Amino acid sequence: TRIVEMDYQTKKPRVYRCIEVPTPQGAVRDGYLDVSMMDKLAENIKTGLAENKIRTKRVLFTVFSGKIISREVVIPGVKTHQIAALVKSNVSEYFPVELDEYKITHMHINSISDGDGVGKHKVMVIAAEKALLAGYDRLAEDLGLRLVDIDYIGNSIYQSVRYSAGADAIL
């Protein structure tokens, strides 16, 4: 398990510490946390935090799982604050699953300014099972940390590339 202490809400994020702690065998399976291994995982993380003098009280988990579904969609050119409502109203078209068991979120990638799609928005829509997310809620609680967010590895990679490559990053 990799842990990074950083300022992530600034224009130029700063990394203070980066550590690795052992993940108990079987504690994580395709992104899902095994409840029976949660105490051992939390203990390893607490030890790593203490040994490296990481005192933050907020946590953001980045999850890799084949069970997280993502779709890039192009939507009509609505105002930015209306994108969430438009995505929510059309989400059943994006994912052929029982959506009651999923948490849906989106990320505005860009507004299309040339070609056939002028004025439209490119949006990444992500669906994760609530059961998967519940494990991370519990882990944060067991660690005594406030859960800020849970991110999908695909978005984390995109943000890293976008930061490195600037506005020319392609998703």
XYZ file of N, CA and C in Angstrom:
513
model
N 0.860 -1.167 0.000
C 0.000 0.000 0.000
C 0.897 1.218 0.000
N 0.683 2.104 -0.953
C 1.484 3.328 -1.039
C 0.716 4.473 -0.382
N 1.452 5.252 0.381
C 0.868 6.393 1.079
C 1.670 7.631 0.701
N 0.973 8.668 0.290
C 1.619 9.923 -0.078
C 1.003 11.027 0.768
N 1.849 11.789 1.438
C 1.382 12.970 2.165
C 1.680 14.167 1.276
N 0.624 14.919 0.953
C 0.812 16.021 0.013
C -0.284 17.069 0.139
N -0.017 18.230 -0.435
C -1.043 19.250 -0.654
C -1.630 18.934 -2.012
N -2.900 18.568 -2.059
C -3.478 18.207 -3.347
C -4.460 19.255 -3.865
N -4.754 20.263 -3.073
C -5.730 21.262 -3.497
C -5.072 22.563 -3.944
N -3.816 22.500 -4.343
C -3.120 23.680 -4.808
C -2.810 23.528 -6.290
N -2.461 24.630 -6.931
C -2.126 24.565 -8.350
C -0.891 23.708 -8.589
N 0.062 23.812 -7.683
C 1.284 23.015 -7.792
C 1.373 22.110 -6.569
N 0.775 20.919 -6.639
C 0.791 20.015 -5.486
C 2.217 19.720 -5.015
N 2.367 19.664 -3.705
C 3.674 19.400 -3.115
C 3.608 18.081 -2.344
N 4.555 17.191 -2.619
C 4.642 15.920 -1.919
C 5.609 16.083 -0.755
N 5.151 15.741 0.450
C 5.994 15.825 1.637
C 6.655 14.486 1.937
N 5.890 13.428 1.866
C 6.415 12.090 2.152
C 5.711 11.077 1.247
N 6.448 10.025 0.906
C 5.894 8.930 0.124
C 6.448 7.642 0.732
N 5.557 6.779 1.203
C 5.989 5.544 1.867
C 5.198 4.362 1.322
N 5.680 3.180 1.637
C 4.972 1.941 1.333
C 4.850 1.137 2.606
N 3.664 0.571 2.817
C 3.459 -0.333 3.950
C 2.970 -1.664 3.394
N 3.296 -2.767 4.081
C 2.870 -4.071 3.571
C 1.347 -4.229 3.612
N 0.801 -4.738 2.532
C -0.619 -5.060 2.463
C -0.764 -6.540 2.798
N -1.508 -6.872 3.838
C -1.668 -8.287 4.193
C -2.242 -9.086 3.012
N -1.719 -10.294 2.846
C -2.183 -11.178 1.771
C -3.699 -11.351 1.852
N -4.395 -11.055 0.759
C -5.841 -11.228 0.698
C -6.651 -10.074 1.264
N -5.993 -9.020 1.737
C -6.723 -7.891 2.321
C -7.482 -7.094 1.264
N -6.952 -7.079 0.044
C -7.584 -6.338 -1.050
C -7.723 -7.288 -2.234
N -8.960 -7.405 -2.724
C -9.225 -8.249 -3.894
C -10.014 -7.435 -4.907
N -9.351 -7.103 -5.997
C -9.961 -6.294 -7.055
C -10.591 -5.023 -6.494
N -9.888 -4.390 -5.575
C -10.350 -3.130 -5.005
C -11.205 -3.270 -3.764
N -11.786 -4.444 -3.542
C -12.630 -4.667 -2.368
C -11.764 -5.004 -1.165
N -12.077 -4.411 -0.024
C -11.348 -4.688 1.204
C -12.024 -5.834 1.940
N -11.240 -6.844 2.319
C -11.749 -8.001 3.050
C -11.949 -7.598 4.507
N -13.174 -7.691 4.977
C -13.525 -7.276 6.341
C -12.692 -8.019 7.379
N -12.412 -9.293 7.143
C -11.654 -10.082 8.121
C -10.193 -9.646 8.215
N -9.700 -8.928 7.211
C -8.305 -8.473 7.194
C -8.178 -6.973 7.488
N -9.310 -6.311 7.708
C -9.322 -4.858 7.872
C -8.458 -4.411 9.051
N -8.535 -5.120 10.180
C -7.761 -4.718 11.360
C -6.265 -4.766 11.090
N -5.803 -5.823 10.430
C -4.375 -5.961 10.126
C -3.920 -4.875 9.149
N -4.724 -4.594 8.122
C -4.394 -3.535 7.165
C -4.324 -2.192 7.880
N -5.325 -1.894 8.716
C -5.348 -0.623 9.461
C -4.128 -0.525 10.378
N -3.761 -1.627 11.015
C -2.599 -1.636 11.907
C -1.319 -1.320 11.130
N -1.156 -1.934 9.960
C 0.025 -1.668 9.126
C 0.086 -0.207 8.699
N -1.050 0.348 8.328
C -1.085 1.748 7.899
C -0.778 2.672 9.071
N -1.399 2.419 10.225
C -1.131 3.249 11.411
C 0.348 3.226 11.771
N 0.954 2.045 11.719
C 2.386 1.920 12.025
C 3.219 2.731 11.032
N 2.901 2.611 9.752
C 3.622 3.370 8.722
C 3.487 4.864 8.908
N 2.276 5.312 9.240
C 2.060 6.738 9.469
C 2.878 7.220 10.665
N 2.841 6.472 11.764
C 3.561 6.861 12.981
C 5.073 6.864 12.754
N 5.599 5.813 12.140
C 7.043 5.717 11.912
C 7.560 6.831 11.013
N 6.720 7.333 10.131
C 7.133 8.373 9.185
C 6.625 9.756 9.572
N 6.103 9.850 10.787
C 5.640 11.130 11.352
C 4.620 11.842 10.463
N 3.713 11.048 9.898
C 2.623 11.604 9.098
C 1.444 11.788 10.042
N 1.038 13.046 10.235
C 0.018 13.354 11.237
C -1.297 13.856 10.655
N -1.448 13.795 9.366
C -2.676 14.286 8.751
C -3.896 13.569 9.321
N -5.012 14.240 9.305
C -6.269 13.634 9.772
C -7.251 13.444 8.618
N -6.802 13.736 7.410
C -7.660 13.567 6.236
C -7.044 12.554 5.289
N -7.900 11.784 4.631
C -7.413 10.754 3.720
C -8.234 10.756 2.433
N -7.545 10.495 1.338
C -8.156 10.302 0.028
C -7.610 8.975 -0.488
N -8.484 8.028 -0.759
C -8.059 6.728 -1.264
C -8.150 6.730 -2.786
N -7.159 6.126 -3.430
C -7.208 5.897 -4.868
C -7.361 4.390 -5.067
N -8.406 4.001 -5.786
C -8.778 2.590 -5.902
C -8.587 2.098 -7.330
N -7.986 0.923 -7.432
C -7.895 0.230 -8.709
C -8.808 -0.984 -8.627
N -9.767 -1.073 -9.527
C -10.681 -2.207 -9.542
C -11.288 -2.366 -10.931
N -11.389 -3.607 -11.344
C -12.072 -3.907 -12.597
C -13.582 -3.751 -12.477
N -14.068 -3.560 -11.249
C -15.499 -3.411 -11.000
C -15.952 -1.956 -11.090
N -15.016 -1.031 -11.262
C -15.374 0.373 -11.445
C -15.532 0.593 -12.945
N -16.664 1.121 -13.313
C -16.987 1.311 -14.726
C -16.827 2.784 -15.065
N -16.199 3.060 -16.195
C -16.091 4.456 -16.630
C -16.446 4.566 -18.103
N -17.063 5.664 -18.439
C -17.440 5.946 -19.827
C -17.173 7.412 -20.124
N -16.551 7.643 -21.260
C -16.385 9.013 -21.717
C -17.581 9.317 -22.608
N -18.286 10.392 -22.301
C -19.471 10.745 -23.076
C -19.377 12.203 -23.519
N -20.058 12.493 -24.592
C -20.171 13.871 -25.071
C -21.615 14.282 -24.844
N -21.788 15.384 -24.132
C -23.134 15.859 -23.803
C -23.357 17.228 -24.422
N -24.626 17.630 -24.553
C -24.922 18.945 -25.131
C -24.272 20.076 -24.346
N -24.120 21.193 -24.989
C -23.469 22.353 -24.397
C -24.329 23.090 -23.398
N -24.458 22.530 -22.218
C -25.191 23.189 -21.140
C -24.193 23.965 -20.289
N -24.704 24.798 -19.397
C -23.819 25.517 -18.482
C -23.137 24.502 -17.572
N -21.929 24.808 -17.156
C -21.123 23.876 -16.372
C -21.846 23.381 -15.132
N -22.586 24.249 -14.446
C -23.278 23.827 -13.224
C -24.468 22.901 -13.507
N -24.858 22.759 -14.768
C -25.969 21.885 -15.140
C -25.513 20.494 -15.594
N -24.201 20.297 -15.696
C -23.673 19.019 -16.189
C -24.080 17.859 -15.287
N -23.972 18.030 -13.975
C -24.303 16.942 -13.042
C -25.740 16.467 -13.227
N -26.662 17.400 -13.350
C -28.075 17.033 -13.523
C -28.283 16.301 -14.845
N -27.616 16.741 -15.899
C -27.749 16.094 -17.204
C -27.171 14.672 -17.162
N -26.017 14.516 -16.530
C -25.409 13.184 -16.396
C -26.336 12.277 -15.598
N -26.849 12.779 -14.478
C -27.735 11.977 -13.618
C -28.986 11.529 -14.372
N -29.550 12.394 -15.169
C -30.782 12.041 -15.883
C -30.536 11.036 -17.013
N -29.304 10.936 -17.498
C -29.006 10.024 -18.608
C -28.134 8.836 -18.215
N -27.869 8.664 -16.921
C -26.905 7.659 -16.479
C -27.295 6.234 -16.881
N -28.558 5.929 -16.969
C -28.968 4.568 -17.345
C -28.585 4.249 -18.796
N -28.378 5.266 -19.607
C -27.920 5.055 -20.983
C -26.433 4.706 -21.031
N -25.676 5.165 -20.047
C -24.234 4.958 -20.039
C -23.838 3.598 -19.485
N -24.618 3.082 -18.513
C -24.242 1.851 -17.818
C -25.393 0.857 -17.809
N -25.183 -0.325 -18.369
C -26.240 -1.353 -18.397
C -26.216 -2.224 -17.122
N -26.333 -1.583 -15.955
C -26.317 -2.303 -14.674
C -27.438 -1.757 -13.791
N -27.725 -2.473 -12.703
C -28.707 -2.002 -11.714
C -28.051 -0.857 -10.940
N -28.455 0.353 -11.225
C -27.770 1.531 -10.711
C -28.034 1.825 -9.238
N -29.005 1.156 -8.621
C -29.266 1.373 -7.202
C -28.083 0.933 -6.345
N -27.276 0.022 -6.859
C -26.143 -0.513 -6.111
C -24.843 0.236 -6.402
N -24.912 1.325 -7.169
C -23.720 2.060 -7.593
C -23.787 3.522 -7.178
N -22.630 4.085 -6.927
C -22.499 5.529 -6.745
C -21.934 6.057 -8.053
N -22.567 7.081 -8.563
C -22.191 7.651 -9.855
C -21.562 9.017 -9.627
N -20.486 9.282 -10.341
C -19.868 10.600 -10.308
C -19.394 10.937 -11.716
N -18.976 12.154 -11.898
C -18.492 12.555 -13.221
C -17.343 13.547 -13.077
N -16.589 13.679 -14.154
C -15.508 14.646 -14.216
C -15.583 15.340 -15.574
N -15.676 16.646 -15.542
C -15.699 17.429 -16.777
C -14.289 17.431 -17.350
N -14.120 16.892 -18.550
C -12.799 16.824 -19.164
C -12.492 18.117 -19.901
N -13.380 18.480 -20.819
C -13.196 19.752 -21.526
C -14.449 20.110 -22.304
N -14.455 21.313 -22.809
C -15.526 21.771 -23.695
C -14.966 21.733 -25.102
N -15.754 21.239 -26.025
C -15.295 21.079 -27.405
C -15.441 22.418 -28.116
N -14.330 22.887 -28.692
C -14.344 24.216 -29.303
C -14.145 24.207 -30.814
N -14.016 23.007 -31.398
C -13.884 22.952 -32.853
C -14.485 21.655 -33.388
N -14.663 21.583 -34.685
C -15.223 20.384 -35.312
C -16.731 20.311 -35.166
N -17.271 19.087 -35.274
C -18.713 18.874 -35.240
C -19.324 19.093 -33.863
N -18.530 18.967 -32.818
C -19.067 19.021 -31.464
C -18.962 20.368 -30.787
N -18.800 21.451 -31.550
C -18.610 22.772 -30.954
C -19.698 23.054 -29.918
N -19.262 23.493 -28.749
C -20.193 23.848 -27.687
C -20.581 22.691 -26.789
N -20.206 21.488 -27.143
C -20.537 20.326 -26.320
C -19.447 20.104 -25.278
N -19.740 19.222 -24.321
C -18.790 18.916 -23.259
C -18.389 17.449 -23.314
N -17.118 17.206 -23.084
C -16.627 15.841 -22.937
C -16.550 15.577 -21.432
N -17.211 14.493 -20.995
C -17.334 14.190 -19.570
C -16.993 12.722 -19.337
N -16.253 12.450 -18.274
C -15.982 11.075 -17.855
C -16.992 10.755 -16.756
N -17.790 9.707 -16.977
C -18.782 9.279 -15.991
C -18.275 7.977 -15.387
N -18.278 7.915 -14.058
C -17.709 6.772 -13.342
C -18.758 6.197 -12.399
N -18.858 4.854 -12.385
C -19.786 4.160 -11.493
C -19.007 3.144 -10.666
N -19.184 3.196 -9.341
C -18.523 2.253 -8.443
C -19.567 1.652 -7.519
N -19.441 0.356 -7.264
C -20.381 -0.306 -6.367
C -20.287 0.292 -4.962
N -21.429 0.518 -4.359
C -21.469 1.073 -3.006
C -20.772 0.142 -2.016
N -20.838 -1.160 -2.242
C -20.174 -2.127 -1.363
C -18.660 -1.945 -1.399
N -18.107 -1.640 -2.563
C -16.677 -1.391 -2.688
C -16.297 -0.144 -1.890
N -17.067 0.913 -2.035
C -16.781 2.180 -1.361
C -16.941 2.077 0.146
N -17.863 1.239 0.607
C -18.124 1.096 2.044
C -16.890 0.587 2.784
N -16.098 -0.268 2.147
C -14.884 -0.772 2.772
C -13.900 0.347 3.079
N -13.799 1.320 2.187
C -12.873 2.434 2.389
C -13.398 3.406 3.438
N -14.725 3.538 3.511
C -15.318 4.330 4.601
C -14.920 3.723 5.944
N -15.057 2.412 6.034
C -14.731 1.726 7.292
C -13.239 1.817 7.603
N -12.392 1.655 6.593
C -10.951 1.733 6.816
C -10.570 3.117 7.343
N -11.124 4.158 6.757
C -10.842 5.519 7.238
C -11.268 5.665 8.692
N -12.430 5.122 9.016
C -12.927 5.169 10.394
C -11.993 4.408 11.328
N -11.565 3.221 10.921
C -10.644 2.416 11.738
C -9.310 3.129 11.944
N -8.903 3.931 10.978
C -7.644 4.669 11.077
C -7.792 5.964 11.879
N -9.039 6.349 12.164
C -9.278 7.602 12.860
C -9.070 8.807 11.965
N -9.274 8.609 10.650
C -9.083 9.680 9.675
C -10.418 10.079 9.052
N -10.494 11.316 8.607
C -11.691 11.810 7.931
C -11.533 11.551 6.435
N -12.475 10.804 5.878
C -12.440 10.477 4.451
C -12.841 11.699 3.636
N -11.900 12.197 2.839
C -12.146 13.354 1.983
C -12.807 12.903 0.689
N -12.273 11.812 0.103
C -12.809 11.340 -1.168
C -12.218 9.974 -1.486
N -12.832 9.311 -2.444
C -12.307 8.075 -2.999
C -12.183 8.317 -4.490
N -10.991 8.119 -5.019
C -10.735 8.389 -6.425
C -10.511 7.082 -7.169
N -10.750 7.113 -8.441
C -10.534 5.988 -9.335
C -9.143 6.139 -9.947
N -8.397 5.072 -10.046
C -7.020 5.129 -10.531
C -6.925 5.793 -11.907
N -7.914 5.561 -12.753
C -7.908 6.178 -14.081
C -7.918 7.691 -14.007
N -8.694 8.250 -13.091
C -8.725 9.697 -12.913
C -7.411 10.197 -12.328
N -6.852 9.455 -11.394
C -5.579 9.863 -10.794
C -4.480 9.936 -11.851
N -4.445 8.950 -12.730
C -3.449 8.952 -13.802
C -3.689 10.135 -14.728
N -4.943 10.359 -15.089
C -5.265 11.486 -15.961
C -4.816 12.806 -15.336
N -5.108 13.001 -14.045
C -4.734 14.247 -13.374
C -3.216 14.412 -13.347
N -2.501 13.326 -13.130
C -1.043 13.378 -13.119
C -0.496 13.761 -14.490
N -1.036 13.138 -15.533
C -0.597 13.440 -16.893
C -0.968 14.871 -17.255
N -2.170 15.281 -16.887
C -2.608 16.645 -17.186
C -1.704 17.665 -16.500
N -1.313 17.364 -15.275
C -0.419 18.256 -14.544
C 0.937 18.337 -15.243
N 1.428 17.189 -15.713
C 2.737 17.144 -16.376
C 2.699 17.729 -17.785
N 1.635 17.393 -18.532
C 1.559 17.792 -19.937
C 0.778 19.076 -20.153
N 0.090 19.537 -19.140
C -0.703 20.752 -19.276
C -2.013 20.490 -19.982
N -2.561 21.520 -20.586
C -3.871 21.442 -21.222
C -3.887 20.520 -22.434
N -2.711 20.130 -22.924
C -2.649 19.268 -24.105
C -2.797 17.797 -23.786
N -2.993 17.447 -22.506
C -3.157 16.037 -22.126
C -4.381 15.470 -22.807
N -4.238 14.261 -23.304
C -5.343 13.607 -24.008
C -5.822 12.451 -23.164
N -7.134 12.364 -22.997
C -7.701 11.251 -22.236
C -8.270 10.238 -23.188
